[in-house]
XYZ file of C-alpha atoms in Angstrom:
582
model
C -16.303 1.150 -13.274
C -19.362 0.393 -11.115
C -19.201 -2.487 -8.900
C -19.333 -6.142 -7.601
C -20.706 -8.177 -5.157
C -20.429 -12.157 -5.135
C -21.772 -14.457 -2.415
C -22.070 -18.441 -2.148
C -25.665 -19.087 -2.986
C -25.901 -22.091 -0.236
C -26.603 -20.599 2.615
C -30.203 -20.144 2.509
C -32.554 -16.733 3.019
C -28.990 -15.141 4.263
C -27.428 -15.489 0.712
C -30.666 -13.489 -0.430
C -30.815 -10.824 2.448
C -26.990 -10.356 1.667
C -28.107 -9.057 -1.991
C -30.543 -7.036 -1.440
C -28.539 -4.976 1.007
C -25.747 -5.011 -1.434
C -28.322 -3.421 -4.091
C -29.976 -1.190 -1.399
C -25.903 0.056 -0.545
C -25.019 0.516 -4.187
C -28.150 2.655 -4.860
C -27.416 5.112 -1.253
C -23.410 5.797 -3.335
C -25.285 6.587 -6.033
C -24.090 3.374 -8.893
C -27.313 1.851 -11.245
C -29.347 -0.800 -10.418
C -27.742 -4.206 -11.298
C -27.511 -7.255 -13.038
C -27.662 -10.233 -11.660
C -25.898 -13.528 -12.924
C -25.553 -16.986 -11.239
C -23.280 -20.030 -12.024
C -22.478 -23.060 -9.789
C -22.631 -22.459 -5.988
C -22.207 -18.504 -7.085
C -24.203 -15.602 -7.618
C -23.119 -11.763 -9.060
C -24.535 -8.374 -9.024
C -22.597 -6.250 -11.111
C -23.056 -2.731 -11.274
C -22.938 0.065 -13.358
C -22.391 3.658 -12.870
C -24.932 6.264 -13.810
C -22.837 8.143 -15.581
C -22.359 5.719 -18.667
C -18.933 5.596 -20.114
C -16.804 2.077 -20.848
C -19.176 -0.608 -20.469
C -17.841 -3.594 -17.256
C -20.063 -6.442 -18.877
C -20.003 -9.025 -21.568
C -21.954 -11.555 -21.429
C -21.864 -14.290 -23.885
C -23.873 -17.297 -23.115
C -22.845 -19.166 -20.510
C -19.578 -17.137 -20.574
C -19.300 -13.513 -19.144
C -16.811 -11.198 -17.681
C -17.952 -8.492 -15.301
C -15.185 -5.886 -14.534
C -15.285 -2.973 -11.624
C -12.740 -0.583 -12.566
C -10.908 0.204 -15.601
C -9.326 -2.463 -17.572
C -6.816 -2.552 -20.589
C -6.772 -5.333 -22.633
C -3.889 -5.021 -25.739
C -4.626 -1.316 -26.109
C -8.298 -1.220 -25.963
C -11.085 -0.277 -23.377
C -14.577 -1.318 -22.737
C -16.487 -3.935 -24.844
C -13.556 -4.509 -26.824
C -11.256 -5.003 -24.461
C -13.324 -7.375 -22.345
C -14.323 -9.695 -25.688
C -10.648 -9.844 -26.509
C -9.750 -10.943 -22.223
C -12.412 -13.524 -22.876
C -11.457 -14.681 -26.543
C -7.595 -14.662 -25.628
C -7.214 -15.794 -22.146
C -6.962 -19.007 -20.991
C -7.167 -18.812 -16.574
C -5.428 -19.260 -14.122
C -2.982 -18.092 -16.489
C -2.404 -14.240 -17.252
C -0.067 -12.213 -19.727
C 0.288 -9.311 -18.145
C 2.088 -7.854 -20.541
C -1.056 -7.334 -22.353
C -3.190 -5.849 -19.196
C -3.344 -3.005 -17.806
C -5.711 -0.427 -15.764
C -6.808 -0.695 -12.113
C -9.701 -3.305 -11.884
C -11.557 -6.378 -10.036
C -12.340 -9.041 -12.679
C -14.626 -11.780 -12.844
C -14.077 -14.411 -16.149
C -16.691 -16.723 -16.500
C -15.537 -19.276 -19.439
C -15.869 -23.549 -20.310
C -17.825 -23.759 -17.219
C -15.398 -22.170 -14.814
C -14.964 -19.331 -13.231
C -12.067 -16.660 -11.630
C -11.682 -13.594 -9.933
C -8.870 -11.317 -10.004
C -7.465 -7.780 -9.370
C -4.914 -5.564 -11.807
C -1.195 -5.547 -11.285
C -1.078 -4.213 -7.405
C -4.393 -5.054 -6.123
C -4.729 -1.369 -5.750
C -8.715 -1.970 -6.618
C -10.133 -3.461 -3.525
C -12.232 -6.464 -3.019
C -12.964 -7.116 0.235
C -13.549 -10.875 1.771
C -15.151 -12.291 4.650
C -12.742 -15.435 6.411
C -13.833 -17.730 4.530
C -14.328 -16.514 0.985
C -17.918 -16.592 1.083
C -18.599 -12.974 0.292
C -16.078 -10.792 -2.070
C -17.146 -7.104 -2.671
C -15.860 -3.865 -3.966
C -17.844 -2.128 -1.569
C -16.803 -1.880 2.055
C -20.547 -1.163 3.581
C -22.131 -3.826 1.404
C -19.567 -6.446 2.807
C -20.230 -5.170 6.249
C -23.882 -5.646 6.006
C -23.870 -9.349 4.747
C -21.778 -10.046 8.211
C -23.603 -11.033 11.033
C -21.088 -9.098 13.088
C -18.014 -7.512 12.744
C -14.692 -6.180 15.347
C -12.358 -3.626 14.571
C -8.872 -4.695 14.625
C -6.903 -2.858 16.460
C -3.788 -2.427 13.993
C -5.956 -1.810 11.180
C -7.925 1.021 13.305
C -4.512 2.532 14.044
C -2.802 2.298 10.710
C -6.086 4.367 9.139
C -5.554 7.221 11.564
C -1.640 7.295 11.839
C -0.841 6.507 8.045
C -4.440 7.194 6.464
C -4.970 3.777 5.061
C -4.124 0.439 6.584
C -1.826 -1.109 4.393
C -1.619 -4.534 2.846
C -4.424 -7.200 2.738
C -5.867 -6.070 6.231
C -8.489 -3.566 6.747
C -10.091 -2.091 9.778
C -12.150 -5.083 10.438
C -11.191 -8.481 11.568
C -13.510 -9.914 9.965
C -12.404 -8.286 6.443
C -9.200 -8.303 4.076
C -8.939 -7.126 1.095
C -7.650 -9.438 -2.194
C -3.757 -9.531 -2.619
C -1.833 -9.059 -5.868
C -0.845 -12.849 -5.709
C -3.776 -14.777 -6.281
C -6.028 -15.031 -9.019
C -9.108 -17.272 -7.311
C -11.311 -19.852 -8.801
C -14.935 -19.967 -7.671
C -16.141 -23.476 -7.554
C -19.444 -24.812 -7.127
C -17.799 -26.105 -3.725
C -16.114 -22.789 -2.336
C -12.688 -21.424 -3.703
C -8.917 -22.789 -4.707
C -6.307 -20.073 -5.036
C -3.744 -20.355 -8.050
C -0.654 -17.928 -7.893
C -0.112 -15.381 -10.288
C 3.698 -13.996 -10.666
C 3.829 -10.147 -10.743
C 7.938 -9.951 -10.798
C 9.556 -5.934 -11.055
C 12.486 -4.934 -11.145
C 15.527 -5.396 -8.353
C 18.372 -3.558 -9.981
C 19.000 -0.272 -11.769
C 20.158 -0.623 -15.525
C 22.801 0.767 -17.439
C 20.685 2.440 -19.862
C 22.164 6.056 -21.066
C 20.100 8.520 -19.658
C 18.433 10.024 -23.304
C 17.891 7.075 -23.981
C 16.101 6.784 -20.394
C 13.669 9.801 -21.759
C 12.898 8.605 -24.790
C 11.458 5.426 -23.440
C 9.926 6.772 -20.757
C 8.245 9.403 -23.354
C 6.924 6.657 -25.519
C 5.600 3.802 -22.236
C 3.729 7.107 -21.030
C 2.257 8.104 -24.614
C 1.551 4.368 -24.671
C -0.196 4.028 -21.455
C -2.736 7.257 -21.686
C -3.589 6.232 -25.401
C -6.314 3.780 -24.839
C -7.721 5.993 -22.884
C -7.911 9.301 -24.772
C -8.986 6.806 -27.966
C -11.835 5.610 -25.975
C -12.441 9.428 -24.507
C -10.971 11.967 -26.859
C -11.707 15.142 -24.871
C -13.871 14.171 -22.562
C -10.841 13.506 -19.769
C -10.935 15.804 -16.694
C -7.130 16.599 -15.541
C -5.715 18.279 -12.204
C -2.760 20.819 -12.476
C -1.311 22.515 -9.648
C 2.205 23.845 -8.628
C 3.931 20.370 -8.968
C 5.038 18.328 -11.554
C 3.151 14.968 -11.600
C -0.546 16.653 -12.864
C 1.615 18.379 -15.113
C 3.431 15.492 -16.494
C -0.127 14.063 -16.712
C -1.655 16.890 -18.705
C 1.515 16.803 -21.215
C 1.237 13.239 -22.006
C -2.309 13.602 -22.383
C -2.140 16.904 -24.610
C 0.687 14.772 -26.680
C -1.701 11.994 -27.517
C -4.149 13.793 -28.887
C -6.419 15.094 -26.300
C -7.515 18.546 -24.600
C -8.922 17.519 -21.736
C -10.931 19.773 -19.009
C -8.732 21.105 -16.774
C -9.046 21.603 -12.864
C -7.204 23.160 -10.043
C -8.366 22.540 -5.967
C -7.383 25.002 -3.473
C -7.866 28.100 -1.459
C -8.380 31.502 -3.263
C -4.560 32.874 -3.376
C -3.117 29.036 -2.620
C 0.331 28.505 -4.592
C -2.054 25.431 -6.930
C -4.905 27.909 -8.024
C -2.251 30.830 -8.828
C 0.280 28.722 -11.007
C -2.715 27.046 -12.519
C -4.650 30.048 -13.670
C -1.195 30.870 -14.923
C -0.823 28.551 -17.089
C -4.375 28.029 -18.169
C -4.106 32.050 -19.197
C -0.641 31.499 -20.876
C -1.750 28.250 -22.995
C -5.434 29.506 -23.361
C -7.678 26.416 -21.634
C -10.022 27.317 -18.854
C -9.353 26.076 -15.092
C -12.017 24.820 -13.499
C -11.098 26.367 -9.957
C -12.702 24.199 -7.210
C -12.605 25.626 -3.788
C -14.233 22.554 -1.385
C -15.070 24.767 1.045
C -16.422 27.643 -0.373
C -20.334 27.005 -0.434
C -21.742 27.788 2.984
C -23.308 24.749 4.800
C -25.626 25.489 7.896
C -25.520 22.786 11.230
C -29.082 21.770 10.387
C -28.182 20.608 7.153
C -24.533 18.763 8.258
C -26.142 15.743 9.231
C -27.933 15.132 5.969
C -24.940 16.039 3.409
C -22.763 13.573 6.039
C -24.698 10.917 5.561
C -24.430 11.521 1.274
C -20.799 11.563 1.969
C -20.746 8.674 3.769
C -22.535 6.750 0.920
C -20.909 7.875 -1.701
C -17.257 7.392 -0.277
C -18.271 3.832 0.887
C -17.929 4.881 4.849
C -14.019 5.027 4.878
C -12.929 8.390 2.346
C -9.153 8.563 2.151
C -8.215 11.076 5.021
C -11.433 10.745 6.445
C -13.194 13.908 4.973
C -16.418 12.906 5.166
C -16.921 16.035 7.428
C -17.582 18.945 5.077
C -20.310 20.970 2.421
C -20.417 18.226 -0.195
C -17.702 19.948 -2.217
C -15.429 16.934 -2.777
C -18.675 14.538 -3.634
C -19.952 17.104 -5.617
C -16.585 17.632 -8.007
C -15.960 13.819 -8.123
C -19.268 13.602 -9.579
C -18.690 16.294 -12.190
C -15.457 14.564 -12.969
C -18.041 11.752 -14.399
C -20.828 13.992 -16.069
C -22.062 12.709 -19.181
C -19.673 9.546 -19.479
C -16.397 11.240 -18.613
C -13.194 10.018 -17.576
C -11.671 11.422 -14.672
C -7.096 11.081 -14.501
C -4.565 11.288 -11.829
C -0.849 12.166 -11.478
C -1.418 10.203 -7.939
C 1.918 7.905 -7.800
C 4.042 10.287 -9.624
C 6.396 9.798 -6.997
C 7.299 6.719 -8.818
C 9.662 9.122 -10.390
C 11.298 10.415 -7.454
C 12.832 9.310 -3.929
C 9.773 9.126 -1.988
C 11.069 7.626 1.160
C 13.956 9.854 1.099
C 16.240 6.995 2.324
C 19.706 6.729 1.915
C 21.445 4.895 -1.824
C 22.593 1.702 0.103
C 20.606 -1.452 1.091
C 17.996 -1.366 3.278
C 15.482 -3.606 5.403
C 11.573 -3.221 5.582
C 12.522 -2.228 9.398
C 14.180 0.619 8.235
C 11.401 1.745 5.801
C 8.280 0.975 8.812
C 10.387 3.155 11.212
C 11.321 5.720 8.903
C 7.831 6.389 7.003
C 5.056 5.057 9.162
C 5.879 6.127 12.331
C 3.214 8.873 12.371
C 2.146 8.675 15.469
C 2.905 10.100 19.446
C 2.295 7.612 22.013
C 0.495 9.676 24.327
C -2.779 9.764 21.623
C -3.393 6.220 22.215
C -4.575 4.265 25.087
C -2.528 2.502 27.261
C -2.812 -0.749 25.548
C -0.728 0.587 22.365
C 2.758 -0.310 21.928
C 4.377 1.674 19.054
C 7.088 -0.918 18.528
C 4.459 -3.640 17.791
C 2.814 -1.524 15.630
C 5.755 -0.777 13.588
C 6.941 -4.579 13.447
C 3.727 -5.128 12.365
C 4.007 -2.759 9.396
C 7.403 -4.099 8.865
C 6.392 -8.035 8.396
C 3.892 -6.543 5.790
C 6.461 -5.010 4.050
C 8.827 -8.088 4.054
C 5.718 -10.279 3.092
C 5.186 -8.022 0.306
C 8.161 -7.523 -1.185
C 9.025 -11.328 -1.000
C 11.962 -11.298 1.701
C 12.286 -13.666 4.773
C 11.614 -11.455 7.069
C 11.512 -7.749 8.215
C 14.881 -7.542 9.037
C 16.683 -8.847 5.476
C 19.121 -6.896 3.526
C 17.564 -5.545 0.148
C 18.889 -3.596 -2.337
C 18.294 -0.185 -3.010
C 15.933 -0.938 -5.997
C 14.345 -3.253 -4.195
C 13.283 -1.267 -1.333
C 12.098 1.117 -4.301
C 8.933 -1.339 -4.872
C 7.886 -0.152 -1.615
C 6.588 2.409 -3.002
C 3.906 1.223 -5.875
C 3.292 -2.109 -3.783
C 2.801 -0.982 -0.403
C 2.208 2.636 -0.490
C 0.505 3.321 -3.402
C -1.951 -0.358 -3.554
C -3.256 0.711 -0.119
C -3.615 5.120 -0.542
C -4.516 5.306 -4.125
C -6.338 2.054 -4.166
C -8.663 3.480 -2.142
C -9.322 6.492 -4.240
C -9.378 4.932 -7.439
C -11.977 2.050 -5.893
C -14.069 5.173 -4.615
C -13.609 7.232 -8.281
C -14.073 4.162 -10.028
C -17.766 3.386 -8.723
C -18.799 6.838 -10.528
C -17.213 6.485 -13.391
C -13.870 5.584 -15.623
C -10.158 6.506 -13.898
C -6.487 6.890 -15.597
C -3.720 6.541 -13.060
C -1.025 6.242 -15.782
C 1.638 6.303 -12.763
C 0.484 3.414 -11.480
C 0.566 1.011 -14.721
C 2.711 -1.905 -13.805
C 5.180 -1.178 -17.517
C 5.411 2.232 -16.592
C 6.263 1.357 -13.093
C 8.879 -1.474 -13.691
C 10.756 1.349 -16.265
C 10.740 3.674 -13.366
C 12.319 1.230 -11.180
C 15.470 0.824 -13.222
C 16.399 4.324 -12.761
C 19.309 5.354 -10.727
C 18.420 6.586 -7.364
C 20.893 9.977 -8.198
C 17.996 10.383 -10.918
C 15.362 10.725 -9.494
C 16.681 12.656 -6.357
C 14.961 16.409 -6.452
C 12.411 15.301 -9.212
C 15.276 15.973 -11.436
C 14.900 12.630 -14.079
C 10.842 13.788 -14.247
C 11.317 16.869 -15.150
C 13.771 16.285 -17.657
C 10.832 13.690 -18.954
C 8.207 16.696 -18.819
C 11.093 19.010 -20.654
C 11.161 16.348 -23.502
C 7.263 16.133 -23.610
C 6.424 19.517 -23.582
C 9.151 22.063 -23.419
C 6.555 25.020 -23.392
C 4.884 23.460 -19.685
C 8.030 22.266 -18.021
C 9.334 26.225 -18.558
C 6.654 27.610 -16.237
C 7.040 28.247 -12.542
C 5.998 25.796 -10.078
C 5.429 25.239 -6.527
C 9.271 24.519 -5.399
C 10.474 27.423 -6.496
C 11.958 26.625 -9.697
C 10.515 25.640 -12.983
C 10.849 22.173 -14.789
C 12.853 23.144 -17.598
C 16.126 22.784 -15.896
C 18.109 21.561 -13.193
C 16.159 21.394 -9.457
C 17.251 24.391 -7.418
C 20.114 24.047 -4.973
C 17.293 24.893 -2.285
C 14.968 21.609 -3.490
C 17.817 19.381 -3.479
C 19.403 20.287 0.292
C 15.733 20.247 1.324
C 15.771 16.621 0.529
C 19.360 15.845 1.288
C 18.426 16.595 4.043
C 16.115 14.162 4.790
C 18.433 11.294 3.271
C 21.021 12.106 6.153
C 18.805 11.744 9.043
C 19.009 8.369 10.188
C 15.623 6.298 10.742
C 15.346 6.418 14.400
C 15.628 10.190 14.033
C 12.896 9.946 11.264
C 11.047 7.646 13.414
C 10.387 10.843 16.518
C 10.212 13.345 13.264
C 6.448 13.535 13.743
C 5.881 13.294 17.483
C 8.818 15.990 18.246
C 6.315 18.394 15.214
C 3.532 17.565 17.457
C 5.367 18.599 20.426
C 6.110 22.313 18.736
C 2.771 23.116 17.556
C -0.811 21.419 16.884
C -0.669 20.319 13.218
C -3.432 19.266 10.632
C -3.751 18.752 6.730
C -5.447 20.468 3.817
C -8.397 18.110 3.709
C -9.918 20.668 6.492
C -13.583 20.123 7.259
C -16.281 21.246 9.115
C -14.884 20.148 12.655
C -16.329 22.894 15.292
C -18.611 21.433 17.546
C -21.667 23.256 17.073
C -21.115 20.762 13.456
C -19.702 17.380 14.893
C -21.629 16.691 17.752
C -24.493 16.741 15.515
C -23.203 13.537 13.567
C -21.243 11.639 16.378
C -20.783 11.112 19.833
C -18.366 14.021 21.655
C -17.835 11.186 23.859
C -16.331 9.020 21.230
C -17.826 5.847 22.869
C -16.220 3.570 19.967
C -12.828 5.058 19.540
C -11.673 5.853 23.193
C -11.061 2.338 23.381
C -7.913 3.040 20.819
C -7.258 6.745 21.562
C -7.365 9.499 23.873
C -9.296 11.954 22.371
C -8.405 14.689 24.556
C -4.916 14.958 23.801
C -4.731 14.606 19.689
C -4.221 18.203 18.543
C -3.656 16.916 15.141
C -6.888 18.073 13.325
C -6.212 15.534 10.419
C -5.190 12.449 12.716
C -9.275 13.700 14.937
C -11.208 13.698 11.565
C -9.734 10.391 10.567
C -10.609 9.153 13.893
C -13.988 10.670 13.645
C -14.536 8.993 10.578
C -14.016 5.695 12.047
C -16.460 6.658 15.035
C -19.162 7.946 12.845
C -18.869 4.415 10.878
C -19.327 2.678 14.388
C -22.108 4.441 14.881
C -23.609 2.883 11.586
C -23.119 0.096 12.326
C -24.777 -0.202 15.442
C -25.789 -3.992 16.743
C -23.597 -5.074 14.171
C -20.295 -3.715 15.970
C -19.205 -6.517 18.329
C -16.763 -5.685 20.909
């Protein structure tokens, strides 16, 4: 939970002014004041948030470890956890068989020191070129730069696919830590030592009962720590799908009733099926409509500028733009200590790319999933076939091949999924969540994920292997209806499984025009919404977009997602003033 922010302490009244606007940025999102600890040519401000919960700080003498994020050592949480990383590890070295969580780590022990992430790297530290700085927020980096540039792949990959993806961000000047390195901080600067993180390439054999039953137990076994450290002070989603509800089932079946939520429209498929279940079971649903409370044009700019803070500038999907709803429920997630879980990377489960069951390259996956995008929003200066190589050398770099265009198996391509898709979308959210407070992900543990992996692909087509995993959990919660049409307690409806059949037959350079033939047909958006009109945006940026038109032309995007991501990138421009180099 909380935050960090590390900076070589030899560079004079810079090193200082870096901290204090790293304290200044950590009180504007809301975290604690912090701590501060030095060692050899290094200095730390750890924070904590306000809410309380799992303490990220041991200090033992000379020793310490300073954690943002959530982190599982053998079963435990907080204190315990951290005195047993400190007692029991010896760096570089990890067992990663006892850690688990979504985390940045800092181990201070026999006079040296190291810095590393969880599994993925889905928490994000961000770096300056030379490893001078490393921080968990993105603002407080950007303020101990001199200057910064936006890079031009990274801009594009935040609007087109949300996030950028990999180590890169939309900064030159900034990446984020990778999953491969666990770094040593010397009193002369930093050496890198390698860290193996293998999964699995190849389904196994395994009977598929037998499949449920251990996937019953590594989920009861990954949410445990968690509802021992929190009991019933866990805040769940449920809607019409089936992760949140797998979620709430393995939480309910190891011991806890946590608060349950629902977002969404009056009416919207979530909230009905929800309530539904909340009357059936008897539990209340908290039912959070973001866009219910009224919000006048005087007051945008000021509730922007919260939202801005407290999502650390870039928000997944960019929805900064609205009435303080989301801030507002994130923080209630975190009331009083509380622990806040996610079914994000469900999908883990389930054939998210939709590809076909043969081998595949990281060409094949760029061109099929990340070509969001229509030419004709960009300047003249973008070339979509760069941009997808691009995406497609990050994918081969990731996923350890020689190069974008290598045969890999079917599995393989699978850890797409959890080590490109999910490190870069949900590692943003749970780095956001995480400053306010503690997060479960349970899809995302690294055990849970490598089981997943070794399913069949004919498993997990239609959600049919998860729901058969919910059946087994909870019987009484897989039997009621859901969003596709059909309930959990059985087979996936012949509907659900053509619908993604579907898919599967296209070939990629079909999928690669999907979205720009959609965009052709009608103007599109998402459900993130906002407060977009004008008489509300031109009070907070430029209509002219001064930053952005150098990327995008502004007058032909009728996506309203794709404009409020851009948005979000010009209103963060606009911060930064002087600071933005061109």
């Amino acid at each position: 939970m909380g935050g960090l922010f590390l900076a070589r302490t030899d560079s004079g009244p810079s090193c200082e002014q870096a901290f204090a606007a790293a304290q200044a940025q950590g009180a504007r999102a809301g975290l604690a004041a912090p701590t501060r600890h030095s060692f050899p040519g290094w200095s730390l401000l750890h924070f904590e948030p306000p809410s309380g919960g799992a303490g990220g700080l041991l200090v033992a003498g000379d020793d310490l470890v300073a954690v943002a994020g959530t982190l599982v050592f053998d079963g435990r949480l907080g204190a315990p956890a951290l005195a047993a990383l400190l007692r029991e590890t010896e760096l570089p070295a990890l067992d990663w068989s006892r850690i688990g969580g979504e985390f940045v780590a800092l181990v201070r022990k026999n006079g040296r020191a190291f810095l590393f992430g969880d599994y993925f790297a889905a928490f994000q530290l961000f770096h300056d070129p030379d490893q001078r700085i490393f921080s968990t927020s993105l603002l407080a980096a950007l303020q101990a730069l001199p200057s910064v540039r936006f890079d031009a792949q990274g801009v594009y990959e935040q609007a087109f696919n949300v996030v950028p993806i990999g180590d890169d961000t939309v900064f030159a000047e900034l990446k984020t830590l990778g999953p491969k390195w666990v770094l040593e901080l010397t009193r002369d600067g930093v050496t890198r030592h390698a860290t193996a993180k293998p999964l699995p390439d190849a389904p196994s054999r395994t009977p598929l009962p037998d499949r449920v039953a251990e996937h019953a137990e590594r989920l009861r076994a990954t949410v445990t720590p968690y509802v021992d450290a929190y009991g019933d002070r866990i805040h769940c989603p449920l809607s019409g799908g089936i992760d949140s509800r797998l979620l709430f089932a393995g939480l309910r079946a190891a011991g806890s009733t946590p608060s349950v939520y629902v977002y969404g429209p009056e009416g919207s498929a979530d909230v009905r099926i929800a309530q539904a279940i909340g009357r059936a079971e008897g539990f209340a649903v908290d039912w959070i409509d973001k866009s219910a409370a009224p919000m006048t044009p005087e007051g945008f700019p000021a509730q922007v500028e919260a939202n801005f803070h407290q999502f650390d500038g870039l928000p997944t999907y960019g929805n900064i733009f609205d009435n303080g709803g989301h801030a507002a429920a994130q923080l209630r997630r975190h009331a009083n200590g509380g622990l806040a879980a996610s079914g994000g990377c469900g999908e883990v489960y389930r054939d998210f790319f939709l590809l076909p069951d043969r081998k595949l390259t990281a060409n094949t996956i760029a061109r099929s999933f990340f070509a969001r995008f229509t030419p004709g929003d960009a300047t003249p200066g973008f070339e979509g076939r760069a941009f997808l190589d691009r995406i497609a050398d990050k994918i081969a770099d990731t996923l350890d091949l020689p190069d974008a265009r290598t045969s890999m198996s079917r599995t393989h391509a699978e850890q797409t999924y959890p080590r490109v898709r999910c490190r870069a979308l949900f590692g943003r959210e749970i780095s956001l969540e995480a400053q306010h407070g503690a997060y479960l992900m349970p899809f995302l543990d690294h055990q849970l994920v490598s089981a997943a992996l070794t399913l069949p692909m004919a498993a997990k087509h239609a959600g049919a292997f998860e729901a058969r995993l919910l059946a087994a959990i909870d019987p009484v919660l897989a039997g009621y209806a859901s969003a596709y049409g059909h309930d959990f307690a059985g087979p996936p409806s012949l509907r659900h499984r053509f619908d993604e059949w579907s898919s599967r037959i296209r070939p990629a350079w079909v999928r690669q025009h999907s979205y720009a033939v959609q965009r052709r047909l009608r103007p599109m958006g998402d459900e993130h919404g906002g407060l977009l009109s004008p008489d509300y945006m031109h009070r907070v940026i430029d209509p002219a977009f001064p930053a952005m038109r150098r990327y995008f032309d502004m007058e032909r995007i009728t996506d309203s997602g794709l404009w409020r991501r851009i948005a979000c990138l010009e209103y963060l421009a606009g911060w930064l003033g002087s600071r933005l180099a061109t």
